[in-house]
Short mmCIF file of C-alpha atoms in Angstrom, two decimals:
data_model
loop_
_atom_site.label_atom_id
_atom_site.label_comp_id
_atom_site.label_asym_id
_atom_site.label_seq_id
_atom_site.Cartn_x
_atom_site.Cartn_y
_atom_site.Cartn_z
CA MET A 1468 -70.77 -85.12 -42.86
CA SER A 1469 -67.74 -83.10 -42.57
CA ASN A 1470 -67.06 -81.26 -45.63
CA GLU A 1471 -63.48 -81.50 -44.58
CA ARG A 1472 -61.41 -84.37 -46.53
CA PRO A 1473 -59.63 -86.79 -43.77
CA SER A 1474 -55.80 -87.43 -44.08
CA LYS A 1475 -54.53 -89.97 -45.80
CA ARG A 1476 -51.46 -91.99 -45.08
CA ARG A 1477 -49.25 -92.66 -48.31
CA LYS A 1478 -46.93 -95.31 -48.31
CA SER A 1479 -43.47 -94.07 -48.83
CA ARG A 1480 -39.87 -94.89 -47.25
CA PHE A 1481 -40.70 -92.41 -44.70
CA SER A 1482 -43.36 -94.43 -42.68
CA ASP A 1483 -43.94 -91.77 -39.91
CA VAL A 1484 -44.87 -88.70 -42.50
CA VAL A 1485 -48.39 -88.05 -42.32
CA VAL A 1486 -49.78 -85.92 -45.33
CA PRO A 1487 -52.62 -84.19 -44.72
CA ALA A 1488 -55.41 -83.95 -47.42
CA PRO A 1489 -55.44 -80.64 -49.24
CA ILE A 1490 -57.91 -78.03 -47.43
CA ASN A 1491 -59.73 -75.06 -48.80
CA ASP A 1492 -59.91 -71.66 -47.22
CA ASN A 1493 -63.45 -72.03 -46.68
CA SER A 1494 -63.25 -75.28 -44.63
CA THR A 1495 -64.21 -75.29 -40.99
CA ALA A 1496 -60.77 -76.39 -39.95
CA VAL A 1497 -59.13 -73.23 -41.71
CA VAL A 1498 -61.77 -71.11 -39.53
CA GLU A 1499 -60.84 -72.96 -36.30
CA LEU A 1500 -57.18 -72.40 -36.57
CA GLU A 1501 -57.70 -68.71 -37.28
CA ARG A 1502 -59.61 -68.69 -34.26
CA ARG A 1503 -57.16 -70.37 -31.64
CA ILE A 1504 -54.03 -68.16 -33.58
CA GLY A 1505 -55.80 -65.34 -33.01
CA ALA A 1506 -56.79 -66.01 -29.18
CA PHE A 1507 -53.23 -66.72 -28.69
CA VAL A 1508 -51.96 -63.54 -29.78
CA GLN A 1509 -54.63 -61.42 -28.30
CA ARG A 1510 -53.58 -63.32 -24.83
CA GLU A 1511 -50.09 -62.26 -24.81
CA GLU A 1512 -50.96 -59.03 -26.48
CA SER A 1513 -53.23 -57.96 -23.46
CA MET A 1514 -50.88 -59.37 -20.98
CA LYS A 1515 -49.15 -56.52 -18.59
CA PRO A 1516 -45.44 -56.37 -18.58
CA GLU A 1517 -45.23 -57.34 -14.70
CA GLU A 1518 -47.82 -60.49 -15.31
CA ALA A 1519 -45.39 -61.51 -18.28
CA ASP A 1520 -42.23 -61.44 -16.16
CA LEU A 1521 -43.73 -63.67 -13.79
CA LEU A 1522 -44.57 -66.31 -16.28
CA PRO A 1523 -41.82 -68.86 -16.24
CA THR A 1524 -39.55 -68.76 -19.08
CA GLU A 1525 -38.69 -70.81 -21.69
CA LYS A 1526 -36.21 -71.64 -24.06
CA PRO A 1527 -37.16 -70.27 -27.40
CA ARG A 1528 -36.06 -73.28 -29.29
CA LYS A 1529 -38.49 -75.42 -27.20
CA ARG A 1530 -41.63 -72.97 -27.42
CA MET A 1531 -41.14 -72.96 -31.17
CA SER A 1532 -41.39 -76.71 -31.44
CA ARG A 1533 -44.20 -77.35 -29.19
CA PHE A 1534 -46.46 -74.43 -30.39
CA SER A 1535 -45.35 -75.98 -34.15
CA ASP A 1536 -46.27 -79.32 -32.91
CA SER A 1537 -50.04 -77.99 -31.69
CA LEU A 1538 -50.49 -76.52 -35.13
CA THR A 1539 -49.66 -79.52 -37.17
CA LYS A 1540 -51.87 -81.51 -34.50
CA GLN A 1541 -55.13 -78.58 -35.47
CA SER A 1542 -54.64 -78.83 -38.82
CA SER A 1543 -55.37 -82.42 -39.00
CA PHE A 1544 -58.16 -82.34 -36.22
CA ASP A 1545 -62.02 -83.14 -37.89
CA PHE A 1546 -64.63 -81.07 -37.02
CA SER A 1547 -68.09 -82.18 -36.99
CA ILE A 1548 -70.57 -79.44 -37.88
CA ASP A 1549 -73.70 -80.02 -36.61
CA GLY A 1550 -76.84 -77.95 -35.01
CA SER A 1551 -74.81 -76.72 -31.94
CA GLY A 1552 -71.55 -76.85 -33.98
CA SER A 1553 -72.84 -74.27 -36.82
CA ARG A 1554 -73.48 -71.80 -33.97
CA GLU A 1555 -69.82 -72.16 -32.57
CA VAL A 1556 -68.15 -71.90 -35.92
CA HIS A 1557 -70.46 -68.81 -36.94
CA GLU A 1558 -69.19 -67.23 -33.59
CA SER A 1559 -65.91 -67.99 -34.05
CA LEU A 1560 -65.90 -66.36 -37.62
CA ASP A 1561 -67.26 -63.21 -35.98
CA HIS A 1562 -64.33 -63.14 -33.66
CA ALA A 1563 -61.93 -63.21 -36.27
CA LYS A 1564 -63.36 -60.52 -38.55
CA ASN A 1565 -62.87 -58.38 -34.96
CA MET A 1566 -59.21 -59.38 -34.42
CA LYS A 1567 -56.87 -56.65 -35.59
CA PRO A 1568 -55.68 -56.05 -38.98
CA GLY A 1569 -53.36 -58.59 -40.37
CA ILE A 1570 -54.28 -61.43 -38.07
CA SER A 1571 -57.41 -62.39 -40.19
CA ASP A 1572 -54.90 -62.57 -43.17
CA LEU A 1573 -53.34 -65.80 -41.66
CA THR A 1574 -53.54 -68.78 -44.04
CA ALA A 1575 -53.16 -72.38 -43.15
CA ILE A 1576 -49.93 -73.66 -43.21
CA PRO A 1577 -48.98 -75.93 -46.40
CA SER A 1578 -48.04 -79.68 -45.30
CA CYS A 1579 -44.33 -80.62 -45.81
CA PRO A 1580 -43.35 -82.25 -49.04
CA VAL A 1581 -43.76 -85.79 -49.15
CA ARG A 1582 -40.14 -87.20 -49.29
CA THR A 1583 -38.66 -84.50 -46.20
CA LEU A 1584 -36.80 -85.94 -42.97
CA LYS A 1585 -38.24 -85.16 -39.54
CA VAL A 1586 -35.24 -82.71 -39.21
CA ASN A 1587 -35.91 -81.00 -42.08
CA GLN A 1588 -39.88 -81.00 -41.08
CA LYS A 1589 -38.89 -78.85 -37.68
CA ARG A 1590 -36.44 -76.48 -39.60
CA GLU A 1591 -38.95 -75.85 -41.68
CA ARG A 1592 -41.37 -75.19 -39.08
CA GLU A 1593 -38.97 -72.65 -37.40
CA LYS A 1594 -38.77 -70.41 -40.15
CA ARG A 1595 -42.41 -70.47 -40.76
CA LEU A 1596 -43.28 -69.99 -37.42
CA LYS A 1597 -40.86 -67.17 -36.32
CA LYS A 1598 -43.40 -64.13 -36.40
CA PHE A 1599 -45.45 -65.67 -33.31
CA LEU A 1600 -42.07 -65.94 -31.20
CA TYR A 1601 -41.50 -62.22 -30.76
CA GLU A 1602 -39.90 -60.79 -28.06
CA ASP A 1603 -39.67 -57.22 -26.44
CA GLU A 1604 -37.11 -55.52 -28.30
CA ALA A 1605 -36.90 -52.84 -24.93
CA MET A 1606 -35.63 -55.84 -22.79
CA GLN A 1607 -32.72 -56.66 -25.11
CA SER A 1608 -31.61 -52.87 -24.90
CA PRO A 1609 -28.24 -52.26 -23.54
CA GLU A 1610 -29.55 -50.65 -20.45
CA ASN A 1611 -31.77 -53.58 -19.40
CA VAL A 1612 -28.97 -56.14 -19.68
CA SER A 1613 -27.87 -55.51 -16.37
CA GLY A 1614 -31.08 -54.91 -14.85
CA SER A 1615 -32.97 -57.41 -12.22
CA PHE A 1616 -35.39 -58.47 -14.67
CA TYR A 1617 -32.91 -59.30 -17.22
CA ASP A 1618 -33.37 -63.26 -18.20
CA PRO A 1619 -30.60 -64.58 -20.89
CA GLU A 1620 -32.56 -67.34 -21.42
CA LEU A 1621 -34.83 -64.99 -23.75
CA MET A 1622 -32.41 -64.19 -26.31
CA HIS A 1623 -31.59 -66.00 -29.29
CA SER A 1624 -28.56 -67.91 -28.98
CA ILE A 1625 -25.88 -66.23 -30.49
CA LYS A 1626 -23.29 -68.49 -32.55
CA ARG A 1627 -19.84 -68.63 -30.82
CA GLU A 1628 -16.99 -67.48 -32.76
CA HIS A 1629 -14.70 -70.68 -33.24
CA ARG A 1630 -11.06 -69.21 -33.35
CA GLN A 1631 -9.46 -70.59 -36.17
CA ARG A 1632 -6.63 -73.26 -35.06
CA GLU A 1633 -3.37 -72.18 -36.75
CA LEU A 1634 0.36 -73.44 -36.72
CA LYS A 1635 2.20 -71.00 -34.67
CA PHE A 1636 5.70 -71.14 -35.15
CA ILE A 1637 8.85 -70.22 -32.33
CA GLU A 1638 10.38 -67.32 -33.72
CA ALA A 1639 14.02 -67.59 -34.35
CA GLY A 1640 16.03 -66.32 -31.24
CA SER A 1641 13.06 -65.96 -28.74
CA ILE A 1642 14.28 -68.78 -26.70
CA SER A 1643 17.96 -67.69 -26.44
CA LEU A 1644 16.71 -64.27 -25.31
CA GLU A 1645 14.90 -65.87 -22.70
CA ALA A 1646 17.63 -67.81 -21.72
CA ASP A 1647 19.68 -64.57 -21.67
CA GLY A 1648 17.62 -63.32 -19.07
CA LEU A 1649 17.40 -66.10 -16.47
CA ARG A 1650 21.18 -66.05 -16.89
CA ALA A 1651 21.60 -62.38 -16.18
CA ARG A 1652 18.85 -62.83 -13.17
CA ALA A 1653 20.81 -65.60 -11.74
CA ALA A 1654 23.91 -63.54 -12.00
CA VAL A 1655 22.58 -60.72 -10.16
CA ALA A 1656 21.37 -63.03 -7.55
CA GLN A 1657 24.94 -64.73 -7.13
CA VAL A 1658 26.45 -61.47 -6.66
CA ARG A 1659 24.00 -60.29 -4.18
CA ALA A 1660 24.61 -63.41 -1.97
CA GLN A 1661 28.18 -63.07 -2.33
CA LEU A 1662 28.01 -59.51 -0.75
CA ARG A 1663 25.45 -60.55 1.88
CA SER A 1664 27.75 -63.41 2.93
CA LEU A 1665 30.82 -61.01 3.13
CA GLU A 1666 28.54 -58.96 5.10
CA ILE A 1667 28.08 -61.65 7.66
CA LYS A 1668 31.63 -62.82 7.85
CA SER A 1669 32.77 -59.03 8.58
CA ALA A 1670 29.98 -58.99 11.38
CA LYS A 1671 31.12 -62.11 13.06
CA ARG A 1672 34.77 -60.89 12.83
CA THR A 1673 33.92 -57.67 14.86
CA PRO A 1674 33.55 -58.86 18.36
CA VAL A 1675 31.05 -57.73 20.65
CA LEU A 1676 33.13 -55.87 23.17
CA ALA A 1677 34.92 -53.85 20.05
CA LEU A 1678 31.49 -51.94 19.69
CA LEU A 1679 31.67 -50.56 23.15
CA SER A 1680 32.57 -47.15 23.68
CA ARG A 1681 34.95 -47.93 26.79
CA GLU A 1682 36.61 -50.86 28.37
CA PRO A 1683 34.24 -53.35 30.30
CA ILE A 1684 34.83 -53.05 33.90
CA LEU A 1685 36.06 -55.83 35.63
CA THR A 1686 35.39 -54.86 39.28
CA ALA A 1687 31.94 -53.81 40.47
CA PRO A 1688 32.07 -50.01 41.97
CA ASP A 1689 31.22 -49.35 45.57
CA ILE A 1690 28.34 -47.43 44.52
CA GLU A 1691 27.13 -46.53 40.88
CA TRP A 1692 27.56 -43.28 39.63
CA TRP A 1693 23.27 -42.77 39.44
CA ASP A 1694 23.48 -43.21 43.30
CA GLU A 1695 25.81 -40.85 44.08
CA PRO A 1696 23.86 -38.16 44.41
CA TYR A 1697 21.79 -40.45 47.12
CA LYS A 1698 24.21 -41.29 49.17
CA THR A 1699 24.32 -38.84 51.87
CA GLY A 1700 22.90 -40.10 55.34
CA ILE A 1701 23.89 -43.63 54.91
CA PHE A 1702 24.37 -45.39 58.40
CA GLN A 1703 27.77 -47.13 57.90
CA GLU A 1704 27.86 -49.05 61.36
CA ILE A 1705 25.36 -51.42 59.82
CA ILE A 1706 27.58 -52.78 57.07
CA SER A 1707 29.60 -55.51 58.85
CA HIS A 1708 31.19 -58.81 57.72
CA TYR A 1709 28.14 -60.68 57.70
CA ILE A 1710 27.09 -59.23 54.20
CA GLN A 1711 28.45 -61.86 51.48
CA HIS A 1712 29.08 -60.26 48.12
CA PRO A 1713 30.19 -62.69 45.31
CA ASP A 1714 33.78 -62.27 44.33
CA PRO A 1715 33.68 -60.40 40.61
CA PRO A 1716 36.17 -61.74 37.96
CA VAL A 1717 39.48 -60.35 38.62
CA ASP A 1718 41.38 -60.59 35.29
CA ALA A 1719 40.20 -60.57 31.45
CA GLN A 1720 40.80 -64.27 31.11
CA THR A 1721 38.16 -65.50 33.68
CA PHE A 1722 35.73 -62.77 32.27
CA GLU A 1723 36.15 -64.36 28.57
CA GLN A 1724 35.35 -67.94 30.11
CA ASN A 1725 32.42 -66.85 31.79
CA LEU A 1726 31.38 -65.11 28.61
CA HIS A 1727 31.81 -68.44 26.85
CA PRO A 1728 31.09 -71.26 29.37
CA VAL A 1729 32.11 -74.77 28.46
CA VAL A 1730 29.66 -77.21 27.15
CA GLY A 1731 29.61 -80.70 28.61
CA THR A 1732 29.51 -83.86 26.38
CA LEU A 1733 26.59 -85.51 25.82
CA VAL A 1734 25.63 -88.74 27.39
CA LEU A 1735 24.17 -91.16 25.61
CA THR A 1736 21.55 -93.89 26.50
CA ARG A 1737 22.22 -97.66 25.90
CA ALA A 1738 19.50 -97.79 23.04
CA GLU A 1739 21.22 -94.70 21.49
CA LEU A 1740 24.53 -96.74 21.58
CA GLN A 1741 23.21 -99.69 20.03
CA LYS A 1742 21.77 -97.97 17.22
CA LEU A 1743 25.01 -95.91 16.49
CA ARG A 1744 26.70 -99.19 16.56
CA ARG A 1745 24.38 -100.59 14.14
CA GLN A 1746 24.49 -97.99 11.78
CA ARG A 1747 28.08 -97.97 11.68
CA ARG A 1748 28.30 -101.80 10.99
CA ILE A 1749 26.00 -101.35 8.14
CA ALA A 1750 27.83 -98.52 6.47
CA GLU A 1751 30.89 -100.43 6.70
CA GLU A 1752 29.41 -103.44 5.25
CA THR A 1753 27.89 -101.49 2.59
CA GLU A 1754 31.49 -100.16 2.10
CA ARG A 1755 33.06 -103.56 1.58
CA GLN A 1756 30.23 -104.86 -0.75
CA GLU A 1757 30.88 -101.76 -2.86
CA ALA A 1758 34.46 -102.30 -3.03
CA ILE A 1759 33.82 -105.74 -4.09
CA GLN A 1760 31.67 -104.90 -7.03
CA MET A 1761 34.22 -102.47 -8.49
CA GLY A 1762 37.10 -105.13 -8.05
CA LEU A 1763 39.22 -103.10 -5.35
CA ALA A 1764 39.02 -105.76 -2.65
CA GLU A 1765 38.57 -109.74 -2.88
CA ALA A 1766 35.61 -111.27 -2.39
CA PRO A 1767 35.73 -113.61 0.85
CA ARG A 1768 35.36 -117.43 0.81
CA PRO A 1769 32.02 -119.05 1.12
CA LYS A 1770 31.49 -119.70 5.08
CA VAL A 1771 31.16 -123.62 4.43
CA LYS A 1772 29.24 -125.38 7.87
CA LEU A 1773 28.48 -129.06 8.36
CA SER A 1774 24.95 -128.09 8.07
CA ASN A 1775 25.30 -126.68 4.49
CA LEU A 1776 27.84 -129.04 3.23
CA MET A 1777 25.66 -130.79 0.86
CA ARG A 1778 24.32 -127.28 -0.98
CA VAL A 1779 27.41 -125.17 -0.96
CA LEU A 1780 29.82 -128.02 -2.03
CA ALA A 1781 27.32 -130.47 -4.06
CA ASN A 1782 29.51 -131.40 -6.71
CA GLU A 1783 32.55 -132.16 -4.56
CA GLN A 1784 30.72 -134.02 -2.15
CA SER A 1785 29.93 -136.82 -4.62
CA GLN A 1786 33.72 -137.54 -5.34
CA ASP A 1787 35.45 -137.54 -1.96
CA PRO A 1788 33.14 -136.76 1.30
CA THR A 1789 35.63 -138.00 3.99
CA ARG A 1790 38.17 -135.35 2.69
CA LEU A 1791 35.67 -132.42 2.38
CA GLU A 1792 34.23 -133.24 5.82
CA ALA A 1793 37.71 -133.10 7.34
CA LYS A 1794 38.50 -130.02 5.36
CA VAL A 1795 35.25 -128.19 6.56
CA ARG A 1796 35.80 -129.43 10.42
CA SER A 1797 39.16 -127.78 10.23
CA GLU A 1798 37.92 -124.52 8.56
CA ILE A 1799 35.87 -124.38 11.52
CA ALA A 1800 38.17 -125.17 13.87
CA GLN A 1801 40.47 -121.88 12.49
CA ARG A 1802 37.45 -119.44 12.39
CA ALA A 1803 36.77 -120.35 16.17
CA GLU A 1804 40.56 -119.86 16.64
CA ALA A 1805 40.90 -116.59 15.11
CA HIS A 1806 37.63 -115.36 16.94
CA ARG A 1807 39.38 -115.78 20.21
CA MET A 1808 42.53 -114.69 19.10
CA ALA A 1809 40.84 -111.38 18.33
CA ASN A 1810 39.11 -111.46 21.32
CA ASN A 1811 42.46 -111.89 23.34
CA ALA A 1812 43.90 -108.71 21.33
CA ARG A 1813 41.09 -106.56 22.08
CA LYS A 1814 41.45 -107.42 26.00
CA LEU A 1815 43.08 -104.84 28.27
CA ASP A 1816 46.43 -105.97 30.32
CA PRO A 1817 45.98 -105.75 33.76
CA GLU A 1818 48.07 -102.60 33.95
CA GLN A 1819 45.64 -101.24 31.45
CA ARG A 1820 42.68 -102.30 33.47
CA ARG A 1821 44.07 -100.66 36.65
CA GLU A 1822 44.79 -97.37 34.79
CA LYS A 1823 41.16 -97.40 33.38
CA ARG A 1824 39.57 -97.97 36.75
CA MET A 1825 41.79 -95.26 38.40
CA GLN A 1826 40.39 -93.13 35.61
CA ARG A 1827 36.86 -93.60 36.30
CA VAL A 1828 37.36 -93.04 39.83
CA GLU A 1829 39.16 -89.74 39.36
CA GLN A 1830 36.00 -88.59 37.14
CA ASP A 1831 33.69 -90.03 39.64
CA ILE A 1832 35.58 -87.62 42.29
CA ALA A 1833 35.75 -84.46 39.85
CA ARG A 1834 32.20 -84.44 39.77
CA GLY A 1835 32.40 -83.71 43.62
CA VAL A 1836 33.16 -85.10 46.74
CA ASN A 1837 30.69 -86.22 49.19
CA ALA A 1838 30.79 -88.13 52.69
CA SER A 1839 28.29 -90.20 55.04
CA ILE A 1840 28.39 -91.07 58.27
CA PHE A 1841 27.34 -94.15 59.43
CA TYR A 1842 26.34 -95.29 63.30
CA VAL A 1843 27.03 -98.79 64.40
CA SER A 1844 25.50 -99.95 67.69
CA GLY A 1845 27.15 -102.85 69.38
CA GLU A 1846 30.61 -104.36 69.13
CA PRO A 1847 31.35 -105.45 65.60
CA ASN A 1848 33.02 -108.75 65.06
CA PRO A 1849 36.70 -108.70 63.40
CA LYS A 1850 35.27 -110.25 60.41
CA THR A 1851 33.01 -107.41 59.52
CA ARG A 1852 35.37 -104.82 60.15
CA PHE A 1853 37.73 -106.40 57.72
CA LYS A 1854 34.86 -106.29 55.06
CA VAL A 1855 34.51 -102.82 55.90
CA GLN A 1856 38.05 -101.58 55.52
CA ILE A 1857 38.32 -103.90 52.31
CA ASN A 1858 35.53 -102.44 50.70
CA ALA A 1859 36.35 -98.49 51.17
CA GLU A 1860 39.81 -99.68 50.15
CA GLN A 1861 38.41 -101.02 46.75
CA TYR A 1862 36.52 -98.13 46.22
CA HIS A 1863 39.19 -95.74 46.75
CA LEU A 1864 37.24 -94.17 49.68
CA SER A 1865 39.20 -92.64 52.53
CA GLY A 1866 37.88 -92.01 56.19
CA CYS A 1867 37.96 -93.56 59.63
CA PHE A 1868 36.27 -96.10 62.06
CA LEU A 1869 35.89 -94.96 65.83
CA PHE A 1870 35.34 -97.55 68.51
CA TYR A 1871 34.14 -96.77 71.96
CA ARG A 1872 32.63 -99.92 73.73
CA GLU A 1873 29.04 -99.88 72.52
CA PHE A 1874 28.95 -96.86 70.28
CA ASN A 1875 30.94 -97.18 66.78
CA VAL A 1876 31.03 -94.21 64.14
CA VAL A 1877 32.02 -94.87 60.53
CA VAL A 1878 33.21 -91.95 58.67
CA VAL A 1879 33.62 -92.17 54.62
CA GLU A 1880 34.43 -90.02 51.74
CA GLY A 1881 34.85 -90.11 48.13
CA GLY A 1882 33.04 -90.37 44.63
CA SER A 1883 29.16 -90.23 44.54
CA LYS A 1884 29.18 -93.60 42.71
CA ALA A 1885 31.05 -95.37 44.76
CA LEU A 1886 30.06 -93.57 47.91
CA ARG A 1887 26.50 -95.16 46.95
CA LYS A 1888 27.61 -98.77 46.57
CA PHE A 1889 29.31 -98.63 49.82
CA THR A 1890 26.08 -97.35 51.74
CA ASN A 1891 24.55 -100.28 49.97
CA LEU A 1892 27.19 -102.53 51.62
CA MET A 1893 26.97 -100.89 54.94
CA LEU A 1894 22.52 -100.91 55.12
CA ASN A 1895 21.77 -104.34 53.60
CA ARG A 1896 24.78 -106.15 52.48
CA ILE A 1897 26.48 -106.95 55.94
CA PRO A 1898 24.39 -108.85 58.39
CA TRP A 1899 25.23 -106.92 61.50
CA ILE A 1900 23.22 -110.06 63.43
CA SER A 1901 25.09 -113.27 62.83
CA SER A 1902 25.71 -116.66 63.69
CA ASP A 1903 28.81 -115.35 65.45
CA ASN A 1904 27.15 -113.41 68.28
CA GLN A 1905 25.24 -117.17 69.25
CA SER A 1906 26.84 -118.99 72.27
CA LEU A 1907 26.36 -122.33 73.13
CA ASP A 1908 26.19 -123.98 76.99
CA LEU A 1909 26.32 -127.37 77.97
CA ASP A 1910 25.04 -128.77 80.86
CA ALA A 1911 27.23 -131.30 83.07
CA GLY A 1912 23.96 -133.69 83.08
CA ASP A 1913 23.49 -136.52 80.24
CA SER A 1914 20.85 -134.07 78.53
CA MET A 1915 22.63 -131.29 76.68
CA THR A 1916 20.55 -128.02 76.43
CA HIS A 1917 21.34 -125.13 73.81
CA THR A 1918 20.76 -121.75 75.18
CA ILE A 1919 21.11 -119.65 72.27
CA ARG A 1920 21.41 -115.58 73.29
CA GLU A 1921 20.18 -113.47 70.05
CA VAL A 1922 21.67 -110.09 70.10
CA SER A 1923 18.38 -107.94 69.28
CA MET A 1924 18.39 -105.05 66.83
CA SER A 1925 18.75 -102.68 69.54
CA GLU A 1926 22.11 -104.04 70.37
CA SER A 1927 23.67 -104.47 66.95
CA ARG A 1928 22.72 -102.35 64.18
CA CYS A 1929 24.05 -99.81 61.53
CA GLN A 1930 21.86 -96.55 60.14
CA LEU A 1931 22.96 -93.64 58.00
CA VAL A 1932 23.31 -90.26 60.41
CA TRP A 1933 24.41 -87.87 57.56
CA ASN A 1934 25.09 -87.89 53.63
CA GLY A 1935 26.21 -84.70 51.62
CA SER A 1936 28.68 -83.13 49.90
CA ILE A 1937 31.91 -81.60 50.66
CA GLN A 1938 34.24 -79.24 49.41
CA ARG A 1939 37.41 -81.15 49.64
CA ARG A 1940 38.67 -84.55 51.06
CA SER A 1941 39.65 -84.47 54.62
CA PHE A 1942 41.23 -87.82 55.06
CA ARG A 1943 44.15 -89.45 53.25
#
């Protein structure tokens, strides 16, 4: 039988509280508890510093709770004393006597009060077991804080100093002072920008030629000044009229024009023109709607058609539908007539169309005069010659048509666009081999035989001999 009294569970409102029975100082449980505590302390004291650093570190609160839980469990154990157990108890007592002074004076931790929460029990155990959770003060010294063996988790948790939240009022005049500073900085920046703009304007007014130390040379010299020492021994006879030199500008106006060349106008594509027209019409419609909303213009009348007659004039339709239909038809006719009149007003009269056509021809010729020479074999008929002549007049081309038996030459000159159309006429549109070149022979007999003489390509054809640009017209 064991001399230790078993733990008794008392019923209270804290059902998870276990109250151990009173323990005598001479009981086996106390001896065993002292033995285990002494072994724990001796093991940690005998450990070398290098080995202690290699152990996994744990937070102090976690170590404290785990060790206190183990002690609580040990205090409630029942130790059986028999023949073999008495020998172990005596050995533990002898071991406890040989421990360091202070360790054998440890007493059993008294049990917690009955009416105590779990949280309070843990706090009480932490307070009583602080002496078992020592830490080396040398590791916490300032010189070892920055060392490689420093572990911040070994230190006790330091309470953070919470700043006291106070009401901070804005001092009178602080915002106005800040605004004055911003305005002063903006004024300084504005003055600097004005000075910078004045410098740029003065630099633009100063021409580039005014910065030169002497007047620009308008004519190229025979020899430059740095080549004058080496002009001895030059063979003058090799210089002849075959050497061409570009004509230098002879006056200041031509020199100024060369400095500032004229930039040609940008020709837009068809898609770009359509996009500009669409954007312009949208802007005009938006402006018209805004004028109607502001009352500056009168809103247009609703566009009534036969398809939307019942929807637009629903109330009036029921009274006199025949009159409304006639009215809608008359409005449709008026709109169509106004559309035709607007188109006729935009049309050009014959004189204006002629002037516009001549203006286009002049623009085509201003780009450059081109010439083409065509060779026509065989004798062309008068119909073909009339086509060539009338098309040349319509395209405002000049030139001549030379006939010599089976050898014919056509020379034309004019604008590039007109000449391109005339070339298409000569090479593709005119059938040089036609039915007019066929002959019909009748025999004297009852039967009629058709003998058709076809002119081969070698006998009648047209081909382009030469095409290029010339300096000016040679024909009128």
